[in-house]
Coordinates of C-alpha atoms and ligand atoms in Angstrom, one line a residue:
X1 CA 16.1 9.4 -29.3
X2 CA 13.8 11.0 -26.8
X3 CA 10.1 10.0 -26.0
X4 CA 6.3 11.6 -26.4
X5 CA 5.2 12.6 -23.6
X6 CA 1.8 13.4 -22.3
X7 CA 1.1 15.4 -19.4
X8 CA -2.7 14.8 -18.1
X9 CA -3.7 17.9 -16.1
X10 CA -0.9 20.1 -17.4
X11 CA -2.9 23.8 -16.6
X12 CA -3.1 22.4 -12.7
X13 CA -0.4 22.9 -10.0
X14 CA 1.5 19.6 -10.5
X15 CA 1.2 19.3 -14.3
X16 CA 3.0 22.6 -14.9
X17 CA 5.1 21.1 -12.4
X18 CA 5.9 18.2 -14.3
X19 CA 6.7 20.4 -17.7
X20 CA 9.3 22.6 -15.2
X21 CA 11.2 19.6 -14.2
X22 CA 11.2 17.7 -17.4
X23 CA 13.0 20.4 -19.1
X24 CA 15.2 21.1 -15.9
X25 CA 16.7 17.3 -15.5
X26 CA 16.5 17.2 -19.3
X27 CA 14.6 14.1 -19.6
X28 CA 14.9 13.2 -23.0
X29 CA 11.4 14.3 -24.4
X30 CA 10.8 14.3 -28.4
X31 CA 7.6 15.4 -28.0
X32 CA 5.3 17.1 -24.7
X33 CA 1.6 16.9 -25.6
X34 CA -0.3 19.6 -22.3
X35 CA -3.6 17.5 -22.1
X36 CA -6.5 19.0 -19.8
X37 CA -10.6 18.8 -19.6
X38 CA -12.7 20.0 -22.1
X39 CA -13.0 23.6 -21.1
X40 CA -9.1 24.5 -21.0
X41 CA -9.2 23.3 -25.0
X42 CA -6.6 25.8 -26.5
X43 CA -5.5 27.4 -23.3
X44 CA -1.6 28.0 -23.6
X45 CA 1.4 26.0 -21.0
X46 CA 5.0 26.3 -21.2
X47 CA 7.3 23.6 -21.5
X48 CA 10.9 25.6 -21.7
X49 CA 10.8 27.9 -24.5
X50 CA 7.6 26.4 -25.9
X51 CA 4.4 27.3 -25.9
X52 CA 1.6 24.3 -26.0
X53 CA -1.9 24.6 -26.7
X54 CA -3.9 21.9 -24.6
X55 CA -6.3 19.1 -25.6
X56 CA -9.0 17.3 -24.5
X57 CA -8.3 14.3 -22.3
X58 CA -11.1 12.4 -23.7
X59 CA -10.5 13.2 -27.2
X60 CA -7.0 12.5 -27.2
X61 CA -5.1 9.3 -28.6
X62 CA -3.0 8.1 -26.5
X63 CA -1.6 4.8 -28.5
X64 CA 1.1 7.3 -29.6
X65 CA 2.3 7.9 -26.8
X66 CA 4.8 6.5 -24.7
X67 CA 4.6 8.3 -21.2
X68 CA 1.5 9.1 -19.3
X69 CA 2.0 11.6 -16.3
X70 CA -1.4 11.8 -15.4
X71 CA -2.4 14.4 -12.4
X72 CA -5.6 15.2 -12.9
X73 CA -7.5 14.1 -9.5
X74 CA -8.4 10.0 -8.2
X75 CA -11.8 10.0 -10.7
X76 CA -10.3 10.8 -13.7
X77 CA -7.4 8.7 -12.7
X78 CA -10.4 5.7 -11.6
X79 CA -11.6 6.4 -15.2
X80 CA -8.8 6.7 -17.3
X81 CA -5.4 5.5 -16.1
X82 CA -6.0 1.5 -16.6
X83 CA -7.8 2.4 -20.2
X84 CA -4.7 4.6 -20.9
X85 CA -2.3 1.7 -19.8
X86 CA -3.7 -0.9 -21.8
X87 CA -3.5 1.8 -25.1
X88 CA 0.4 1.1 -24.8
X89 CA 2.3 3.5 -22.6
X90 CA 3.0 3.7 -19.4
X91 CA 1.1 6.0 -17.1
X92 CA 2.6 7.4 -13.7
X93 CA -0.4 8.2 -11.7
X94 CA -0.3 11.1 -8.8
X95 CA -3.7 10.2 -7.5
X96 CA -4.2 7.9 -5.0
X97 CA -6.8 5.6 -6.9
X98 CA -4.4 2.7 -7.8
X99 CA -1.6 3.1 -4.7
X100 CA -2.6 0.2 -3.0
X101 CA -3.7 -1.5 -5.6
X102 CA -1.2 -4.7 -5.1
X103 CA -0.6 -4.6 -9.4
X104 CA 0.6 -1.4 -9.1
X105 CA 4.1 -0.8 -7.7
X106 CA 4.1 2.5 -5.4
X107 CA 7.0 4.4 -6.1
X108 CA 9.5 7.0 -4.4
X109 CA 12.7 6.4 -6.6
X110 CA 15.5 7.2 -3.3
X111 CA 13.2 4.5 -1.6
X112 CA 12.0 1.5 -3.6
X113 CA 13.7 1.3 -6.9
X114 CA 13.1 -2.2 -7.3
X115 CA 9.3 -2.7 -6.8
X116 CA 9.1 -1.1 -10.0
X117 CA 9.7 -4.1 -11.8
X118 CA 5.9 -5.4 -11.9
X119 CA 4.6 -2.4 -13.5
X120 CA 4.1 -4.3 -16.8
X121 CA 0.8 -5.8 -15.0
X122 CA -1.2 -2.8 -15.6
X123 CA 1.0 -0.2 -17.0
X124 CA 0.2 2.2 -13.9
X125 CA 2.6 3.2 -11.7
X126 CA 1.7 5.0 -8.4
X127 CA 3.4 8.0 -7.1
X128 CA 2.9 8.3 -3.1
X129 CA 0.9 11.1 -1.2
X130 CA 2.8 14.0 -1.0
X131 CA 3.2 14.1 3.0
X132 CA 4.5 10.4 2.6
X133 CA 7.1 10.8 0.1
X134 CA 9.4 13.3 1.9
X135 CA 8.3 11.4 5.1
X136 CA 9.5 8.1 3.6
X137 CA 12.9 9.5 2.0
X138 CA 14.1 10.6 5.4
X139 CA 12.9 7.4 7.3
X140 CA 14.2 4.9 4.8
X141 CA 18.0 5.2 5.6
X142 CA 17.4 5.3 9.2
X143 CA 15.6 2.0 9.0
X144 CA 18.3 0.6 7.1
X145 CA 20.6 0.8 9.6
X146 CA 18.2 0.6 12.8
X147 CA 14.8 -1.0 12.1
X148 CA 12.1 1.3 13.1
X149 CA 9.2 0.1 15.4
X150 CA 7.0 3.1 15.6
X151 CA 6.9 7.2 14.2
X152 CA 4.3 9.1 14.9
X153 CA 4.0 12.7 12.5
X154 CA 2.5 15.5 12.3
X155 CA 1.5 17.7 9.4
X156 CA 1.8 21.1 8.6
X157 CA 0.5 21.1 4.9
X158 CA 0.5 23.9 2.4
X159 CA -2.9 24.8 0.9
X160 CA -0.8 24.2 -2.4
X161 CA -2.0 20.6 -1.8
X162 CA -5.3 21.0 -2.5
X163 CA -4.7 22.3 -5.8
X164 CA -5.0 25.8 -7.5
X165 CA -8.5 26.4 -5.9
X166 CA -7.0 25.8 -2.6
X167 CA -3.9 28.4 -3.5
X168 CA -6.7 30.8 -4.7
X169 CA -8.8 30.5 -1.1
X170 CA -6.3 31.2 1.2
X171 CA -5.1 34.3 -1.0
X172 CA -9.0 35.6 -1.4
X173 CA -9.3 34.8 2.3
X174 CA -5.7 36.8 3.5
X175 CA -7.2 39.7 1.2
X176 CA -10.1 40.1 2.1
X177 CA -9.6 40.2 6.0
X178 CA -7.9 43.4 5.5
X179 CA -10.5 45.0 3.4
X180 CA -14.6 43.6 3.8
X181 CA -13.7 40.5 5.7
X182 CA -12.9 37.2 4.7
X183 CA -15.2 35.5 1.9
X184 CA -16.9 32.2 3.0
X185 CA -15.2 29.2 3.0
X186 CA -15.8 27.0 -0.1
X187 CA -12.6 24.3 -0.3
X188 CA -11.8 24.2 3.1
X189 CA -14.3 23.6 5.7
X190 CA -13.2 26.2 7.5
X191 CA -11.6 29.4 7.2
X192 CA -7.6 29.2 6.3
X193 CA -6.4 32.8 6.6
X194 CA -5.0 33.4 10.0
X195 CA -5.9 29.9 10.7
X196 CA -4.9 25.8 10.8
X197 CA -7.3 23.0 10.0
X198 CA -6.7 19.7 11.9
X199 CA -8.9 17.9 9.2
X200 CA -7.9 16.9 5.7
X201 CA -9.4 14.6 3.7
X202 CA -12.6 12.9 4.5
X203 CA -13.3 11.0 8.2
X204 CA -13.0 7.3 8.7
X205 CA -15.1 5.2 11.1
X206 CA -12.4 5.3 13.4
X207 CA -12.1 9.0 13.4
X208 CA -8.4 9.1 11.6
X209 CA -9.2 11.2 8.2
X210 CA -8.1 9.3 4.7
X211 CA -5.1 11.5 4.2
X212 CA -4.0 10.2 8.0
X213 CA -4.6 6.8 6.7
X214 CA -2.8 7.1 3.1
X215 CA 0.5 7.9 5.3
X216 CA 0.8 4.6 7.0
X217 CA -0.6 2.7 4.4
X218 CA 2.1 3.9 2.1
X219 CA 4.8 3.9 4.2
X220 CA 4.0 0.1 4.7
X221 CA 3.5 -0.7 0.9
X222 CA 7.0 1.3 0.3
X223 CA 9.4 0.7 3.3
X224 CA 8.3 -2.4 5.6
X225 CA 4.9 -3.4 6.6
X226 CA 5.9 -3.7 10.6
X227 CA 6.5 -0.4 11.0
X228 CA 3.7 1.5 13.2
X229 CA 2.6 4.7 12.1
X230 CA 0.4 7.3 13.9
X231 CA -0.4 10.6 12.1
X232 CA -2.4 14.1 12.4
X233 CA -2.8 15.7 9.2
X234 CA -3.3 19.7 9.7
X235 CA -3.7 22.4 6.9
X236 CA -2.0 25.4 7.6
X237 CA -2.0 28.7 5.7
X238 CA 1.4 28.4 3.5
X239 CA 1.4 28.1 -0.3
X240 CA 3.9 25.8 -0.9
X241 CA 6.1 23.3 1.0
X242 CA 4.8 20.7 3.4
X243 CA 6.4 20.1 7.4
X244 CA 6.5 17.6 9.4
X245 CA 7.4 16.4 13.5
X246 CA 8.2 13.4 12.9
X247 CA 9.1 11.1 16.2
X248 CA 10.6 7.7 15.4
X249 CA 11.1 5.1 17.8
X250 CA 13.7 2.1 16.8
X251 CA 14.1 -1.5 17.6
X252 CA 18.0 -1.1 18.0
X253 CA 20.1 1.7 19.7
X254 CA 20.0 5.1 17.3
X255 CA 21.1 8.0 18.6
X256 CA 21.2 12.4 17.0
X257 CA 24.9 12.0 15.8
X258 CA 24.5 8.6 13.5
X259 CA 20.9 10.1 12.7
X260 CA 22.5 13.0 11.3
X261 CA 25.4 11.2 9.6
X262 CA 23.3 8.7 7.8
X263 CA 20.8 11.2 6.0
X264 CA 23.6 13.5 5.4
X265 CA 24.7 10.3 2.8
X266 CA 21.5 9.6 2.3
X267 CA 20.3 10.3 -1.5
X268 CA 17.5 13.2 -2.2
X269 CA 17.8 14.4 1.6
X270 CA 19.6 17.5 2.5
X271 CA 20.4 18.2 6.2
X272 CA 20.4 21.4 7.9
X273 CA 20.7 21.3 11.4
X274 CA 22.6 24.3 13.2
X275 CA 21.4 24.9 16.7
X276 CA 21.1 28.8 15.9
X277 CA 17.9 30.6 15.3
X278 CA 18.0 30.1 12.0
X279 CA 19.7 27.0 11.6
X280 CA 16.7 24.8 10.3
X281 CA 14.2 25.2 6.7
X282 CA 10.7 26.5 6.3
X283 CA 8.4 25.7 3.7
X284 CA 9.3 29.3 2.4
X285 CA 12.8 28.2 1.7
X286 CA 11.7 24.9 0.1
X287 CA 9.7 26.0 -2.1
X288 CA 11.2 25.4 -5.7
X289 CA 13.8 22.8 -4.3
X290 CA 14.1 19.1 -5.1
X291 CA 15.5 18.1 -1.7
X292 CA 13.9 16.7 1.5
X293 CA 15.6 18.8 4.0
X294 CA 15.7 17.3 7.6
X295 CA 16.6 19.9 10.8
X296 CA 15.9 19.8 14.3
X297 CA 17.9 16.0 14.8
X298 CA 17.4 15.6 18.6
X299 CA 17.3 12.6 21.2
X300 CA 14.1 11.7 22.5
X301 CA 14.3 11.4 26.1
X302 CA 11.4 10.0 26.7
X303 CA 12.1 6.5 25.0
X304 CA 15.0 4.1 24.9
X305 CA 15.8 4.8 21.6
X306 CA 14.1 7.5 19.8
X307 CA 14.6 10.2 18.1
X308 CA 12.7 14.1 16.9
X309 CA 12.9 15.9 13.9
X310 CA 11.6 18.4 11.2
X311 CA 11.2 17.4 7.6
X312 CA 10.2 19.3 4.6
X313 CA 10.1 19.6 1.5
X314 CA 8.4 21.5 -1.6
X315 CA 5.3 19.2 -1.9
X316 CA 4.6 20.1 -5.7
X317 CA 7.8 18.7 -6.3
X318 CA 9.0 15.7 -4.0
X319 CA 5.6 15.2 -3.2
X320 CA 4.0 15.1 -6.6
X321 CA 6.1 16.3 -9.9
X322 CA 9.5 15.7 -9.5
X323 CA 8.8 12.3 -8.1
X324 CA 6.8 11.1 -11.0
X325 CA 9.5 12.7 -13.6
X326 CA 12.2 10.7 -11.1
X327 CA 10.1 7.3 -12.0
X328 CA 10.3 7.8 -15.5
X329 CA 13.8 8.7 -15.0
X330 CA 14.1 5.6 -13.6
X331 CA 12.4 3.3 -16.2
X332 CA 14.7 5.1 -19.0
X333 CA 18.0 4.2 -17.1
X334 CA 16.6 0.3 -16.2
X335 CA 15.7 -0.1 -20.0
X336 CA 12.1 -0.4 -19.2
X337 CA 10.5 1.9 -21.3
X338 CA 9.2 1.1 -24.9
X339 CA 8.3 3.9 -27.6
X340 CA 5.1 3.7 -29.8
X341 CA 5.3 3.5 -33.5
X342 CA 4.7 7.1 -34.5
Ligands
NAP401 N1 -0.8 19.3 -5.0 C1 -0.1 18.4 -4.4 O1 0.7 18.6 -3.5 C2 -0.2 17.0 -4.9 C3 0.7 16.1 -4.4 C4 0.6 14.7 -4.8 C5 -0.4 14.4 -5.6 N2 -1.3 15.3 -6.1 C6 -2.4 14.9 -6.9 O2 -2.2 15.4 -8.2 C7 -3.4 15.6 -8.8 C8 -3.6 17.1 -9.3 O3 -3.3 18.0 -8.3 P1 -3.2 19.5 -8.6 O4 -2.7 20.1 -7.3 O5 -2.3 19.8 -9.8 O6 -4.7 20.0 -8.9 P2 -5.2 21.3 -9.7 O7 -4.2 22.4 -9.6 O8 -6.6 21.5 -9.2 O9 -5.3 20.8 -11.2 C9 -6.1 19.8 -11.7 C10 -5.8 19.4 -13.1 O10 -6.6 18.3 -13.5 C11 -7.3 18.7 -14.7 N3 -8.6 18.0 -14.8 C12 -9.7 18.1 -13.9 N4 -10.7 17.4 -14.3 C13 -10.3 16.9 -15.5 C14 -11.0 16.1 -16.5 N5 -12.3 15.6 -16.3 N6 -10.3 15.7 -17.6 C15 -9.1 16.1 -17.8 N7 -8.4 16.9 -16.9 C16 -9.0 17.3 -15.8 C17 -7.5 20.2 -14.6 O11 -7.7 20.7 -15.9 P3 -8.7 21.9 -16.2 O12 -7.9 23.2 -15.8 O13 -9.0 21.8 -17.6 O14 -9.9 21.8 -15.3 C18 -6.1 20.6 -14.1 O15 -5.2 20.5 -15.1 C19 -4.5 15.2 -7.8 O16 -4.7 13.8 -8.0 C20 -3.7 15.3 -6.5 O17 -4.2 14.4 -5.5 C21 -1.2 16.6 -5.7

C-alpha cells in the first residue's frame, strides 16, 4: 500500500522534479495530487504516464494527505508549511524558511539519517540549499575519518537555481545578443549571458550574501558545528548543474590517495578523477544524474594537511528533488510515516 502524495509547486523546476524521480525510484505513491497558485488552476504535469491537472494551493485539503513536498518559494513555505504539518502529514520543505529552525531536522539522507527522528515536533522537514547538499555529501566521509577544521568553496551556480524565470533570462539574454542585443536584466542584477555574477542572494551587514551564509550554517546544523566555513557564491551562465572549489583543511593527516578512496565508498558520491583532459565532470554531464561526482582530488601544498577539489552535481536533483524524495524514502523504510484516513 502506497501513499497520497502532494506536490506544492509541481509546474516549477523542482516540482516536476519531484514527479520524475518519484516515478524513477518507484516510491510507492497511491495517489500524486500537482498543486500550484491560483493562476496554473487546470494547467497539465506529468507524473509517468499520467497526466494531472493542478489545483489551488490555498484551496486544497491537505488532511488527506500523507506527504507534503512542498517547493514553492520561503513565503509560501513561511505561510503554509507549519499550517500544512499540523493538518496531519508530513511536509518536506525545499525552502530555506524553517532550516534552522532548531524543531526542524535539516536533512541530506547520505549525511544525517538520524536527526530525522524529531520531525514529529512540527511535521516539517528541511531539505538543505542546493550548493550545501552536494557540498556536505562529499565532505561528510572525509570528516569521518579526519575531522575537518576549515573549507573554504566556491560557487559556480546554474541559473536553474533561481527557478524557471532565471532559466528563461539567460536563454532571452544568449538570444538576443546575437540578434538586437540583450534584453535588460530583470532576475539577475546584472546581465547573465556571456557573463558571471559574484552576488546571489541578498547582502548581509557583513558583506557575505544570505546564500554565502546558508552554506555554513547548514553544514554546521548537518555535519559538526566546529567546522569553519568560508564561501563565494557566483552565478554563472549554465542551466543546470551546480560546481564547486572546494579547499578543506583537516585536524589530522589526510592526504589525495585516502581522499579518493574514502568517497569512492562513500554513498551518493561518484568519483571521477583521471589526470587527462577530460578526466573530470561539468555541469553539462550532471545534469539529469543523482550522483555528487568529485574530480580534481589534489594535495594542497600550501597547508599541513589539506586538500583541493571539484564537486558537482545536478542541483534540481541532489540539491532540491531527489533529496526531498530520498527523505521520504527514508521515513518509509524507518516506519515513520503514517497514512490519512481516505
Ligand atoms: N532550483 C533549485 O536549484 C533549488 C534548489 C533547492 C531548493 N530550491 C527551492 O525550491 C523552491 C522552488 O524552486 P523552483 O526552482 O522550482 O522555482 P520555480 O521554477 O520558480 O517554481 C515555483 C513554483 O512555486 C509555485 N508557486 C509560486 N507561488 C505560489 C503560491 N502563492 N501558491 C502556490 N504555489 C506557488 C509556482 O506555481 P505557479 O506556476 O502557479 O506560479 C511554481 O510551481 C524554492 O523555495 C527554492 O528556493 C530550489
Amino acid at each position: 500500500m502506497g501513499y497520497r502524495v502532494a506536490v506544492v509547486g509541481a509546474t516549477g523546476n523542482v516540482g516536476r522534479e519531484m514527479m520524475n524521480i518519484l516515478e524513477e525510484l518507484k516510491f510507492p505513491v497511491d495517489e500524486l495530487f500537482a498543486v500550484a497558485s491560483r493562476k496554473s488552476i487546470g494547467v497539465e504535469v506529468s507524473f509517468g504516464e499520467k497526466i494531472l491537472k493542478c489545483q489551488a494551493l490555498d484551496q486544497f485539503d491537505f488532511s488527506k494527505i500523507d506527504i507534503v513536498l512542498m517547493s514553492a518559494g520561503g513565503t509560501v513555505s513561511k505561510e503554509w508549511s507549519e499550517k500544512i504539518g499540523r493538518a496531519g502529514p508530513v511536509v518536506i520543505d525545499n525552502s530555506s524558511a524553517f532550516r534552522m529552525d532548531p524543531d526542524v531536522p535539516l536533512i541530506v539522507p547520505e549525511v544525517n539519517p538520524d536527526a530525522v527522528m524529531g520531525f514529529r515536533k512540527k511535521n516539517i522537514i528541511a531539505n538543505p540549499n542546493c550548493s550545501t547538499a552536494q557540498l556536505v555529501v562529499a565532505l561528510k566521509p572525509l570528516h569521518d575519518v579526519a575531522k575537518i577544521k576549515r573549507v573554504v568553496v566556491s560557487t559556480y551556480q546554474s541559473v536553474s537555481g533561481a527557478g524557471k524565470e532565471g532559466m528563461d533570462e539567460l536563454w532571452n539574454q544568449t538570444k538576443g545578443v546575437f540578434v538586437l542585443g540583450p534584453p535588460e536584466p530583470k532576475l539577475f542584477p546584472k546581465q547573465i549571458a556571456f557573463n558571471v555574477i559574484p552576488f546571489i542572494g541578498t547582502f548581509r551587514d557583513d558583506g557575505y550574501t544570505d546564500e554565502e551564509a546558508k552554506m555554513w550554517k547548514e553544514t554546521q546544523k548537518m555535519i559538526d558545528p566546529s567546522i569553519q566555513v568560508t564561501v563565494t557564491c557566483v552565478r554563472v551562465p549554465v542551466f543546470v548543474g551546480h560546481s564547486e572549489a572546494v579547499n578543506i583543511e583537516f585536524h589530522t593527516p589526510m592526504d589525495e590517495d585516502e581522499a579518493r578512496d574514502i568517497l569512492r565508498e562513500a554513498p551518493g558520491v561518484q568519483v571521477i578523477d583521471k589526470r587527462e583532459p577530460t578526466g573530470y565532470i561539468t555541469p553539462k554531464e550532471s545534469q539529469g544524474e543523482h550522483a555528487v561526482y568529485v574530480s580534481r582530488i589534489r594535495n594542497d601544498h600550501t597547508v599541513e594537511n589539506g586538500l583541493n577539489m571539484w564537486v558537482v552535481s545536478d542541483n534540481l536533483r541532489k540539491g532540491a528533488a531527489l533529496n526531498a524524495v530520498q527523505i521520504a524514502q527514508l521515513l518509509h523504510e524507518r516506519g515513520l510515516l503514517e497514512r490519512a484516513e481516505a
